[in-house]
CSV table of C-alpha atoms in Angstrom, one decimal:
chain,number,residue,atom,x,y,z
A,1,MET,CA,-23.5,1.5,-20.6
A,2,ALA,CA,-24.3,4.5,-18.5
A,3,LEU,CA,-22.3,4.8,-15.3
A,4,SER,CA,-25.4,5.0,-13.1
A,5,THR,CA,-26.5,1.7,-14.5
A,6,ARG,CA,-23.1,0.0,-14.3
A,7,PHE,CA,-22.8,0.9,-10.6
A,8,ALA,CA,-26.4,0.2,-9.7
A,9,SER,CA,-26.4,-1.8,-6.5
A,10,PRO,CA,-28.6,-2.1,-3.4
A,11,LEU,CA,-25.5,-1.2,-1.4
A,12,ARG,CA,-24.6,1.9,-3.3
A,13,PRO,CA,-26.5,4.4,-1.1
A,14,ALA,CA,-25.1,2.9,2.0
A,15,LEU,CA,-21.5,2.9,0.6
A,16,ALA,CA,-21.8,6.5,-0.4
A,17,ALA,CA,-23.0,7.4,3.1
A,18,LEU,CA,-20.2,5.5,4.6
A,19,ARG,CA,-17.7,7.3,2.5
A,20,ARG,CA,-19.1,10.7,3.5
A,21,ALA,CA,-19.4,9.8,7.1
A,22,ALA,CA,-18.0,12.2,9.7
A,23,PRO,CA,-14.8,11.2,11.4
A,24,GLY,CA,-16.5,10.1,14.6
A,25,GLN,CA,-18.7,7.7,12.7
A,26,ARG,CA,-15.9,5.8,11.1
A,27,ARG,CA,-13.5,4.6,13.9
A,28,GLY,CA,-12.6,8.2,14.6
A,29,LEU,CA,-10.5,8.4,11.4
A,30,THR,CA,-9.7,11.8,9.8
A,31,ALA,CA,-11.7,12.9,6.9
A,32,LEU,CA,-10.7,15.3,4.2
A,33,PRO,CA,-12.2,18.9,4.2
A,34,GLY,CA,-14.7,19.9,1.6
A,35,PRO,CA,-17.3,18.0,-0.4
A,36,GLY,CA,-17.4,14.2,0.0
A,37,HIS,CA,-15.4,13.9,3.2
A,38,THR,CA,-13.7,10.8,2.0
A,39,LEU,CA,-11.1,9.0,4.2
A,40,ASP,CA,-7.9,11.0,4.3
A,41,LEU,CA,-5.0,8.9,2.8
A,42,ARG,CA,-2.5,11.8,3.0
A,43,GLY,CA,0.8,10.6,4.4
A,44,ILE,CA,3.2,7.6,4.5
A,45,PHE,CA,2.1,4.0,4.8
A,46,PRO,CA,4.7,1.2,5.2
A,47,PRO,CA,3.6,-2.0,3.5
A,48,LEU,CA,4.6,-4.3,6.4
A,49,ALA,CA,6.9,-7.2,6.0
A,50,THR,CA,5.4,-10.4,7.5
A,51,PRO,CA,7.8,-11.8,10.1
A,52,PHE,CA,8.5,-15.6,9.9
A,53,SER,CA,10.2,-17.8,12.5
A,54,PRO,CA,13.3,-19.9,11.6
A,55,THR,CA,10.8,-22.7,10.7
A,56,GLN,CA,8.9,-20.3,8.4
A,57,GLU,CA,5.8,-19.9,10.6
A,58,VAL,CA,4.2,-16.5,10.9
A,59,ASP,CA,5.9,-15.0,14.0
A,60,TYR,CA,3.1,-12.8,15.6
A,61,ALA,CA,5.3,-11.9,18.6
A,62,GLN,CA,7.9,-10.4,16.3
A,63,LEU,CA,5.2,-8.6,14.3
A,64,GLU,CA,3.9,-7.0,17.5
A,65,GLY,CA,7.5,-6.0,18.4
A,66,ASN,CA,7.9,-4.3,15.1
A,67,LEU,CA,4.6,-2.5,15.5
A,68,CYS,CA,5.7,-1.2,18.9
A,69,ARG,CA,8.8,0.3,17.2
A,70,TYR,CA,6.8,1.8,14.4
A,71,ALA,CA,4.4,3.5,16.9
A,72,SER,CA,6.7,6.4,17.4
A,73,ILE,CA,6.9,7.2,13.7
A,74,PRO,CA,4.1,9.5,12.4
A,75,PHE,CA,2.8,7.1,9.7
A,76,ARG,CA,-0.8,7.8,8.4
A,77,GLY,CA,-1.4,4.1,8.8
A,78,LEU,CA,-0.1,0.7,7.9
A,79,VAL,CA,-0.6,-1.7,5.0
A,80,VAL,CA,-0.6,-5.4,5.6
A,81,LEU,CA,-0.6,-8.2,3.1
A,82,GLY,CA,0.8,-6.2,0.2
A,83,SER,CA,3.5,-7.4,-2.0
A,84,ASN,CA,6.2,-6.9,0.7
A,85,GLY,CA,4.0,-8.9,3.1
A,86,GLU,CA,4.5,-12.0,1.0
A,87,TYR,CA,0.8,-12.4,0.9
A,88,PRO,CA,0.7,-15.0,-2.0
A,89,TYR,CA,2.6,-17.3,0.4
A,90,LEU,CA,0.2,-17.0,3.3
A,91,ALA,CA,-2.8,-19.2,3.8
A,92,PRO,CA,-6.2,-17.5,4.2
A,93,HIS,CA,-6.3,-18.0,7.9
A,94,GLU,CA,-2.8,-16.6,8.3
A,95,ARG,CA,-3.8,-13.5,6.3
A,96,LEU,CA,-6.8,-12.9,8.6
A,97,GLU,CA,-4.8,-13.4,11.8
A,98,VAL,CA,-2.2,-10.9,10.6
A,99,VAL,CA,-4.9,-8.3,10.2
A,100,ARG,CA,-6.3,-9.1,13.6
A,101,CYS,CA,-2.9,-8.9,15.2
A,102,VAL,CA,-2.1,-5.5,13.6
A,103,ARG,CA,-5.6,-4.1,14.4
A,104,ARG,CA,-5.1,-4.9,18.1
A,105,ALA,CA,-1.9,-3.0,18.2
A,106,LEU,CA,-2.7,-0.1,16.0
A,107,PRO,CA,-4.2,3.2,17.4
A,108,ARG,CA,-7.7,3.9,16.2
A,109,ASP,CA,-6.6,7.1,14.6
A,110,ARG,CA,-4.3,5.3,12.2
A,111,LEU,CA,-5.7,3.5,9.1
A,112,LEU,CA,-5.2,-0.2,8.5
A,113,LEU,CA,-5.2,-1.1,4.8
A,114,ALA,CA,-5.3,-4.8,4.1
A,115,GLY,CA,-4.6,-6.6,0.8
A,116,SER,CA,-7.6,-8.7,-0.1
A,117,GLY,CA,-7.1,-9.3,-3.8
A,118,CYS,CA,-7.6,-12.8,-5.2
A,119,GLU,CA,-7.8,-14.1,-8.7
A,120,SER,CA,-11.5,-14.4,-8.9
A,121,THR,CA,-14.1,-11.7,-8.2
A,122,GLN,CA,-16.0,-14.1,-5.9
A,123,ALA,CA,-12.9,-15.0,-3.8
A,124,THR,CA,-11.9,-11.3,-3.6
A,125,ILE,CA,-15.3,-10.3,-2.3
A,126,GLU,CA,-15.2,-13.1,0.3
A,127,MET,CA,-11.7,-12.2,1.4
A,128,THR,CA,-12.6,-8.5,1.5
A,129,VAL,CA,-15.6,-9.1,3.8
A,130,SER,CA,-13.4,-11.3,6.0
A,131,MET,CA,-10.7,-8.6,6.2
A,132,ALA,CA,-13.3,-6.0,7.2
A,133,GLU,CA,-14.6,-8.4,10.0
A,134,ALA,CA,-10.9,-8.8,11.1
A,135,GLY,CA,-10.6,-5.0,11.6
A,136,ALA,CA,-9.3,-3.6,8.3
A,137,ASP,CA,-10.4,0.0,7.5
A,138,VAL,CA,-9.7,-0.2,3.8
A,139,ALA,CA,-9.3,-3.0,1.3
A,140,LEU,CA,-6.2,-2.9,-1.0
A,141,VAL,CA,-7.1,-4.9,-4.1
A,142,VAL,CA,-4.4,-6.0,-6.5
A,143,THR,CA,-5.2,-6.6,-10.2
A,144,PRO,CA,-6.0,-10.3,-11.0
A,145,CYS,CA,-3.3,-11.4,-13.4
A,146,TYR,CA,-3.1,-15.1,-14.0
A,147,TYR,CA,-5.2,-14.8,-17.2
A,148,ARG,CA,-3.7,-11.4,-17.9
A,149,GLY,CA,-4.4,-11.7,-21.7
A,150,ALA,CA,-8.1,-11.6,-20.9
A,151,MET,CA,-7.8,-8.8,-18.4
A,152,THR,CA,-9.1,-6.0,-20.6
A,153,SER,CA,-10.3,-2.7,-19.3
A,154,ALA,CA,-13.8,-3.9,-19.4
A,155,ALA,CA,-13.0,-7.1,-17.5
A,156,LEU,CA,-11.1,-5.2,-14.8
A,157,ILE,CA,-13.8,-2.6,-14.5
A,158,GLN,CA,-16.4,-5.3,-14.0
A,159,HIS,CA,-14.1,-7.1,-11.4
A,160,TYR,CA,-13.5,-4.0,-9.3
A,161,THR,CA,-17.0,-2.8,-9.6
A,162,GLY,CA,-18.3,-6.1,-8.3
A,163,VAL,CA,-15.9,-6.0,-5.4
A,164,ALA,CA,-16.6,-2.4,-4.5
A,165,ASP,CA,-20.3,-2.9,-4.7
A,166,ALA,CA,-20.1,-5.8,-2.2
A,167,SER,CA,-17.4,-4.5,0.1
A,168,PRO,CA,-18.4,-3.2,3.6
A,169,ILE,CA,-15.3,-1.1,3.7
A,170,PRO,CA,-13.8,1.4,1.2
A,171,MET,CA,-11.4,0.1,-1.4
A,172,VAL,CA,-8.1,1.2,-3.0
A,173,LEU,CA,-7.0,-0.1,-6.4
A,174,TYR,CA,-3.5,-1.7,-6.5
A,175,SER,CA,-1.5,-1.7,-9.7
A,176,VAL,CA,1.9,-3.3,-9.4
A,177,PRO,CA,3.0,-4.4,-12.9
A,178,ALA,CA,6.5,-5.5,-11.8
A,179,ASN,CA,4.8,-8.4,-10.0
A,180,THR,CA,1.7,-9.0,-12.0
A,181,GLY,CA,2.8,-8.1,-15.5
A,182,LEU,CA,-0.3,-6.1,-15.8
A,183,ASP,CA,-0.8,-2.3,-15.6
A,184,LEU,CA,-4.3,-1.3,-14.6
A,185,PRO,CA,-5.3,0.7,-17.7
A,186,LEU,CA,-5.7,4.5,-17.2
A,187,GLU,CA,-9.2,4.4,-18.8
A,188,ALA,CA,-10.2,1.8,-16.3
A,189,VAL,CA,-8.8,3.8,-13.4
A,190,LEU,CA,-10.7,6.9,-14.5
A,191,THR,CA,-14.0,5.0,-14.8
A,192,LEU,CA,-13.5,3.3,-11.4
A,193,ALA,CA,-12.6,6.6,-9.7
A,194,GLN,CA,-16.3,7.5,-10.0
A,195,HIS,CA,-17.4,4.6,-7.8
A,196,PRO,CA,-18.5,5.8,-4.4
A,197,ASN,CA,-16.7,3.0,-2.6
A,198,ILE,CA,-13.3,3.3,-4.3
A,199,LEU,CA,-11.1,5.8,-2.5
A,200,GLY,CA,-8.0,5.8,-4.8
A,201,ILE,CA,-5.1,3.8,-6.2
A,202,LYS,CA,-1.7,2.7,-5.1
A,203,ASP,CA,0.3,2.9,-8.3
A,204,SER,CA,3.7,1.1,-8.2
A,205,GLY,CA,4.5,1.4,-11.9
A,206,GLY,CA,6.6,4.5,-11.6
A,207,ASP,CA,5.2,6.2,-14.7
A,208,ILE,CA,5.0,9.8,-13.5
A,209,THR,CA,3.1,11.0,-16.6
A,210,ARG,CA,0.4,8.4,-15.9
A,211,MET,CA,0.2,9.4,-12.3
A,212,GLY,CA,-0.1,13.1,-13.2
A,213,LEU,CA,-2.9,12.3,-15.6
A,214,MET,CA,-4.7,10.3,-12.9
A,215,VAL,CA,-4.5,13.2,-10.5
A,216,HIS,CA,-5.5,15.7,-13.1
A,217,LYS,CA,-8.4,13.8,-14.6
A,218,THR,CA,-9.9,12.8,-11.2
A,219,GLN,CA,-10.0,16.2,-9.6
A,220,GLN,CA,-13.8,16.2,-9.6
A,221,GLU,CA,-13.9,12.8,-7.8
A,222,ASP,CA,-13.2,11.8,-4.2
A,223,PHE,CA,-10.1,9.9,-5.5
A,224,GLN,CA,-6.6,9.9,-4.1
A,225,VAL,CA,-3.4,8.7,-5.8
A,226,LEU,CA,-0.7,7.0,-3.7
A,227,ALA,CA,2.8,6.6,-4.9
A,228,GLY,CA,3.8,2.9,-4.7
A,229,SER,CA,7.5,3.5,-4.1
A,230,ALA,CA,9.9,5.8,-2.3
A,231,GLY,CA,12.0,6.3,-5.4
A,232,PHE,CA,9.5,8.6,-7.1
A,233,LEU,CA,7.7,10.0,-4.0
A,234,LEU,CA,8.8,13.6,-4.4
A,235,ALA,CA,7.9,13.6,-8.1
A,236,SER,CA,4.5,12.2,-7.2
A,237,TYR,CA,3.8,14.8,-4.6
A,238,ALA,CA,4.8,17.6,-7.0
A,239,LEU,CA,2.0,16.3,-9.3
A,240,GLY,CA,-0.6,16.1,-6.6
A,241,ALA,CA,-0.4,12.6,-5.1
A,242,SER,CA,-1.9,12.2,-1.7
A,243,GLY,CA,0.7,9.9,-0.1
A,244,GLY,CA,2.9,7.0,-0.5
A,245,VAL,CA,2.9,3.2,0.3
A,246,CYS,CA,6.7,2.7,0.3
A,247,ALA,CA,8.6,-0.5,1.1
A,248,LEU,CA,11.5,1.6,2.3
A,249,ALA,CA,9.3,2.9,5.1
A,250,ASN,CA,9.8,-0.5,6.9
A,251,VAL,CA,13.5,0.6,7.3
A,252,LEU,CA,13.6,4.4,7.0
A,253,GLY,CA,10.1,5.4,8.1
A,254,ALA,CA,11.1,8.6,9.9
A,255,PRO,CA,13.0,10.1,6.9
A,256,LEU,CA,10.1,9.2,4.6
A,257,CYS,CA,7.7,11.0,6.9
A,258,GLN,CA,10.1,13.9,6.9
A,259,LEU,CA,10.1,14.0,3.1
A,260,ASP,CA,6.2,14.0,3.2
A,261,CYS,CA,6.3,16.9,5.6
A,262,LEU,CA,8.9,18.9,3.5
A,263,CYS,CA,6.7,18.5,0.4
A,264,ARG,CA,3.6,19.6,2.2
A,265,GLU,CA,5.4,22.7,3.5
A,266,GLY,CA,6.8,23.6,0.1
A,267,ARG,CA,10.4,23.2,1.1
A,268,TRP,CA,11.3,21.6,-2.2
A,269,GLN,CA,15.1,22.0,-2.1
A,270,GLU,CA,15.3,20.2,1.2
A,271,ALA,CA,12.9,17.6,0.0
A,272,ARG,CA,15.0,17.1,-3.2
A,273,ASP,CA,18.2,16.6,-1.2
A,274,LEU,CA,16.5,14.0,1.0
A,275,GLN,CA,14.9,12.3,-2.0
A,276,HIS,CA,18.3,11.9,-3.6
A,277,ARG,CA,19.6,10.0,-0.6
A,278,LEU,CA,16.6,7.6,-0.6
A,279,ILE,CA,16.7,6.6,-4.3
A,280,GLU,CA,19.5,4.0,-4.1
A,281,PRO,CA,18.5,2.4,-0.8
A,282,ASN,CA,14.9,2.1,-2.2
A,283,MET,CA,16.1,0.5,-5.4
A,284,ALA,CA,18.2,-1.9,-3.3
A,285,VAL,CA,15.2,-3.2,-1.2
A,286,THR,CA,12.8,-3.3,-4.1
A,287,ARG,CA,14.1,-3.9,-7.7
A,288,ARG,CA,17.6,-5.1,-6.8
A,289,PHE,CA,17.3,-7.4,-3.8
A,290,GLY,CA,13.5,-7.5,-3.2
A,291,ILE,CA,12.0,-8.7,0.1
A,292,PRO,CA,15.1,-10.6,1.3
A,293,GLY,CA,17.0,-7.3,1.0
A,294,LEU,CA,14.3,-5.4,2.7
A,295,LYS,CA,14.2,-7.8,5.7
A,296,LYS,CA,18.0,-7.8,6.0
A,297,ALA,CA,18.1,-4.0,6.0
A,298,MET,CA,15.3,-3.9,8.7
A,299,GLU,CA,17.6,-5.8,11.0
A,300,TRP,CA,20.3,-3.0,10.8
A,301,PHE,CA,17.8,-0.4,12.0
A,302,GLY,CA,16.4,-2.3,15.0
A,303,TYR,CA,13.5,-4.2,13.5
A,304,TYR,CA,12.9,-7.9,13.1
A,305,GLY,CA,13.4,-9.0,9.5
A,306,GLY,CA,14.0,-12.7,9.7
A,307,PRO,CA,13.7,-15.2,6.9
A,308,CYS,CA,11.4,-15.1,4.0
A,309,ARG,CA,9.1,-18.0,3.2
A,310,ALA,CA,10.3,-20.4,0.6
A,311,PRO,CA,10.9,-20.3,-2.3
A,312,LEU,CA,12.2,-16.8,-1.6
A,313,ALA,CA,15.9,-17.3,-0.8
A,314,PRO,CA,18.1,-15.2,1.6
A,315,LEU,CA,20.8,-13.0,0.2
A,316,SER,CA,24.3,-14.3,-0.3
A,317,PRO,CA,27.2,-12.7,1.7
A,318,PRO,CA,28.4,-10.6,-1.2
A,319,GLN,CA,24.8,-9.4,-1.7
A,320,VAL,CA,24.5,-8.4,1.9
A,321,GLU,CA,27.7,-6.4,1.7
A,322,GLU,CA,26.5,-4.6,-1.5
A,323,LEU,CA,23.2,-3.8,0.3
A,324,ARG,CA,25.1,-2.5,3.3
A,325,GLY,CA,27.3,-0.4,1.1
A,326,THR,CA,24.2,1.2,-0.5
A,327,PHE,CA,22.9,2.4,2.8
A,328,SER,CA,26.3,3.5,4.0
A,329,THR,CA,27.2,5.6,1.0
A,330,ASN,CA,24.0,7.5,1.3
A,331,GLY,CA,24.6,8.3,4.9
A,332,TRP,CA,22.1,5.9,6.6
A,333,LEU,CA,24.5,3.5,8.3
C-alpha cells in the first residue's frame, strides 16, 4: 500500500503543521534549524523514577522535591512514566496526575515526554489524548507486547500509525526489548519515520549497528534517534544520535550532560574517559539491580528514591554494598 494512502487522515495536515510550527507557537520550545523545524530532542532526558511513600502511594511532594533538585541540571527535558517510572504499576489516574505534577514544576523551555503506551491501539490513543491534556509535549509509546507473537512489522506499523494519526501531540517510538521481549523491527521504524507526527525513537536495545542504520536511513526525514541507556551514549552520538534517555541521569545527571556537551564539541578523548566511568554504574542501576538499585543510588546523591511498588523488592544489604562499591570504584562516591 502506498505511503500516502496508509497515512491518509483528516488530521494529517494539522499534524504536519504542528510539527513544523515555529518555537513560539509550540509552548516556546526550541525547533531544529533547516527544513521541517521539528521539535529539538538533542540532549539528555532522565526517565524519572516515580517516588512512593512507605505505604506505596505516589508521593507527589517528594516528586516535586526531586524536580527542584533537577532544575539546576541542563537537561533538555524530562521523561515520565517510562520503564524506570514503574508505569505498569500505576493506575490511569495516577499516571495523569504525575504528568500534571511534573508539568506544573517544569519550565516551559524544557520538554515533557510522557509514556502513554497501552496494549491496545484504542487504549493508547485515549491515554495519549489524556496525556496531552495533562500537559505532555510529546508522547512516548512503548511497543505492545502481550501478544508478541502476533506483533509483526505490519501490525506494529498499523498500531503506531493509528496512534500518530489521532494524537494531538508529536510521538516518539519506544523499543525496550529487555522489558517487552520485542524489538521494534528496523523496517517498521523506517516506515514510521515518514509519518509527520512521529519525531523519533528511543531505542534501548543497545544494538549500535541497528542505531547507526536508523540514523543513516532516516536522514531525509524529520526523525531523531535517542539512545536508551547511558552505557552506549557516546557510541550512539558518534553515529549521529540526537540525545539520550538514560536511567543513570536520575543519579548522575550533570556528568551525563557533560558527556553530551563533550561529544557535541568533538572532544572525543575526554568524552571517552567520562563514558568509561559511567558504564559500570549504569549497568548496576539497569541490568544488574534495576529500579530498586536506581532508587537506592538516588538517595546517595541527594534525591528521594524510596521504595518501589510491589512486587518489586528492595535490595538486600549485600546488594546495597555491591552497588555502593560500583559507584565508589568509578569515582562517584
